[in-house]
GROMACS .gro file of C-alpha atoms in nm:
model
  156
    1UNK     CA    1   0.004   0.000  -0.004
    2UNK     CA    2   0.139   0.334  -0.102
    3UNK     CA    3   0.198   0.583   0.187
    4UNK     CA    4   0.116   0.952   0.175
    5UNK     CA    5   0.488   1.057   0.169
    6UNK     CA    6   0.654   0.778  -0.024
    7UNK     CA    7   0.939   0.916  -0.229
    8UNK     CA    8   0.952   1.243  -0.018
    9UNK     CA    9   1.248   1.357   0.177
   10UNK     CA   10   1.208   1.556   0.500
   11UNK     CA   11   1.459   1.735   0.726
   12UNK     CA   12   1.352   1.803   1.091
   13UNK     CA   13   1.567   2.009   1.315
   14UNK     CA   14   1.580   1.965   1.679
   15UNK     CA   15   1.459   1.608   1.613
   16UNK     CA   16   1.656   1.417   1.875
   17UNK     CA   17   1.381   1.467   2.135
   18UNK     CA   18   1.049   1.630   2.199
   19UNK     CA   19   0.830   1.762   1.941
   20UNK     CA   20   1.106   1.732   1.671
   21UNK     CA   21   1.133   1.354   1.753
   22UNK     CA   22   0.755   1.320   1.722
   23UNK     CA   23   0.760   1.508   1.385
   24UNK     CA   24   1.042   1.281   1.252
   25UNK     CA   25   0.876   0.965   1.353
   26UNK     CA   26   0.536   1.061   1.203
   27UNK     CA   27   0.690   1.181   0.872
   28UNK     CA   28   0.870   0.841   0.853
   29UNK     CA   29   0.548   0.654   0.940
   30UNK     CA   30   0.391   0.812   0.635
   31UNK     CA   31   0.687   0.695   0.406
   32UNK     CA   32   0.924   1.003   0.406
   33UNK     CA   33   1.297   0.954   0.423
   34UNK     CA   34   1.408   1.179   0.723
   35UNK     CA   35   1.712   1.367   0.812
   36UNK     CA   36   1.714   1.382   1.195
   37UNK     CA   37   1.902   1.693   1.293
   38UNK     CA   38   2.017   1.754   1.657
   39UNK     CA   39   2.288   1.967   1.779
   40UNK     CA   40   2.386   1.693   2.030
   41UNK     CA   41   2.553   1.510   1.731
   42UNK     CA   42   2.502   1.220   1.487
   43UNK     CA   43   2.738   0.964   1.655
   44UNK     CA   44   2.631   0.629   1.786
   45UNK     CA   45   2.443   0.691   2.115
   46UNK     CA   46   2.339   1.043   2.019
   47UNK     CA   47   1.967   1.138   2.046
   48UNK     CA   48   1.950   1.193   1.665
   49UNK     CA   49   2.097   0.837   1.600
   50UNK     CA   50   1.847   0.682   1.855
   51UNK     CA   51   1.563   0.843   1.639
   52UNK     CA   52   1.725   0.712   1.325
   53UNK     CA   53   1.752   0.363   1.479
   54UNK     CA   54   1.378   0.388   1.574
   55UNK     CA   55   1.273   0.480   1.230
   56UNK     CA   56   1.488   0.203   1.085
   57UNK     CA   57   1.329  -0.059   1.321
   58UNK     CA   58   0.997   0.057   1.192
   59UNK     CA   59   1.102  -0.011   0.837
   60UNK     CA   60   1.178   0.346   0.745
   61UNK     CA   61   1.479   0.523   0.606
   62UNK     CA   62   1.660   0.799   0.808
   63UNK     CA   63   1.993   0.964   0.862
   64UNK     CA   64   2.129   1.177   1.155
   65UNK     CA   65   2.283   1.507   1.121
   66UNK     CA   66   2.462   1.695   1.407
   67UNK     CA   67   2.483   2.029   1.254
   68UNK     CA   68   2.406   2.351   1.450
   69UNK     CA   69   2.126   2.546   1.323
   70UNK     CA   70   2.310   2.873   1.427
   71UNK     CA   71   2.580   2.783   1.171
   72UNK     CA   72   2.459   2.855   0.803
   73UNK     CA   73   2.758   2.652   0.658
   74UNK     CA   74   2.656   2.347   0.864
   75UNK     CA   75   2.299   2.377   0.733
   76UNK     CA   76   2.412   2.417   0.376
   77UNK     CA   77   2.632   2.109   0.422
   78UNK     CA   78   2.329   1.914   0.571
   79UNK     CA   79   2.119   2.012   0.266
   80UNK     CA   80   2.396   1.898   0.028
   81UNK     CA   81   2.437   1.573   0.202
   82UNK     CA   82   2.069   1.515   0.188
   83UNK     CA   83   2.047   1.581  -0.185
   84UNK     CA   84   2.356   1.355  -0.229
   85UNK     CA   85   2.191   1.082  -0.042
   86UNK     CA   86   1.834   1.103  -0.167
   87UNK     CA   87   1.832   1.348  -0.457
   88UNK     CA   88   1.578   1.592  -0.324
   89UNK     CA   89   1.439   1.782  -0.030
   90UNK     CA   90   1.062   1.803  -0.006
   91UNK     CA   91   0.995   1.911   0.345
   92UNK     CA   92   1.175   2.118   0.613
   93UNK     CA   93   1.046   2.140   0.960
   94UNK     CA   94   1.216   2.420   1.144
   95UNK     CA   95   1.173   2.279   1.505
   96UNK     CA   96   1.503   2.345   1.673
   97UNK     CA   97   1.465   2.554   1.990
   98UNK     CA   98   1.628   2.628   2.319
   99UNK     CA   99   1.493   2.777   2.643
  100UNK     CA  100   1.658   2.997   2.900
  101UNK     CA  101   1.398   2.997   3.182
  102UNK     CA  102   1.479   3.312   3.350
  103UNK     CA  103   1.296   3.635   3.395
  104UNK     CA  104   1.395   3.904   3.139
  105UNK     CA  105   1.556   4.105   3.420
  106UNK     CA  106   1.787   3.822   3.520
  107UNK     CA  107   1.864   3.683   3.176
  108UNK     CA  108   2.204   3.778   3.036
  109UNK     CA  109   2.225   3.934   2.687
  110UNK     CA  110   2.427   3.626   2.580
  111UNK     CA  111   2.144   3.384   2.664
  112UNK     CA  112   1.896   3.621   2.499
  113UNK     CA  113   2.113   3.614   2.183
  114UNK     CA  114   2.138   3.241   2.191
  115UNK     CA  115   1.761   3.208   2.206
  116UNK     CA  116   1.724   3.448   1.903
  117UNK     CA  117   2.007   3.285   1.711
  118UNK     CA  118   1.852   2.932   1.749
  119UNK     CA  119   1.486   3.015   1.701
  120UNK     CA  120   1.499   3.300   1.444
  121UNK     CA  121   1.820   3.273   1.261
  122UNK     CA  122   1.835   2.893   1.285
  123UNK     CA  123   1.509   2.893   1.087
  124UNK     CA  124   1.647   3.140   0.841
  125UNK     CA  125   1.965   2.932   0.792
  126UNK     CA  126   1.777   2.616   0.745
  127UNK     CA  127   1.521   2.777   0.509
  128UNK     CA  128   1.789   2.948   0.301
  129UNK     CA  129   1.989   2.624   0.277
  130UNK     CA  130   1.702   2.424   0.122
  131UNK     CA  131   1.541   2.713  -0.079
  132UNK     CA  132   1.716   2.667  -0.406
  133UNK     CA  133   1.668   2.292  -0.410
  134UNK     CA  134   1.303   2.327  -0.351
  135UNK     CA  135   1.267   2.608  -0.608
  136UNK     CA  136   1.456   2.406  -0.866
  137UNK     CA  137   1.226   2.107  -0.789
  138UNK     CA  138   0.921   2.333  -0.826
  139UNK     CA  139   0.803   2.171  -0.497
  140UNK     CA  140   0.869   2.186  -0.124
  141UNK     CA  141   0.700   2.250   0.211
  142UNK     CA  142   0.851   2.452   0.494
  143UNK     CA  143   0.690   2.429   0.829
  144UNK     CA  144   0.772   2.636   1.139
  145UNK     CA  145   0.699   2.491   1.464
  146UNK     CA  146   0.665   2.614   1.824
  147UNK     CA  147   0.587   2.476   2.161
  148UNK     CA  148   0.325   2.611   2.404
  149UNK     CA  149   0.593   2.834   2.536
  150UNK     CA  150   0.626   2.997   2.198
  151UNK     CA  151   0.244   3.040   2.171
  152UNK     CA  152   0.151   3.139   2.527
  153UNK     CA  153   0.485   3.251   2.680
  154UNK     CA  154   0.674   3.107   2.960
  155UNK     CA  155   0.803   3.230   3.286
  156UNK     CA  156   1.003   3.551   3.232
   0.00000   0.00000   0.00000
């Protein structure tokens, strides 16, 4: 039986745990080949590799990527590796995030910059890295995610 996303390739950032992990598993369940990106690395025993292994055990196809979304060159390299491996990129889920649970008055500017670099610029870097591939294919979907903290706020 053909699955909804057979033949499609998805990249999910921040996919080693939480919402990103759930996105990666669901995309794979529907037949997509999935790049599981997580800054914790892509080595054996890493969160990203654990998700890849789970997808493989369920009969899917996935690869781990440990690139940091705040590093544009790393995101470009991830996009190139994806196209080299699977010939296309159809879906990007910008999910990577980081929290610094402090009140604004107690948060350092470095912590604030990190949150902005990961959430905002990380999404820009990943989108820019896949843009030309999707444009050349005349197909692609880019999804921006957030947690309840992003929707409703959080302490501080």
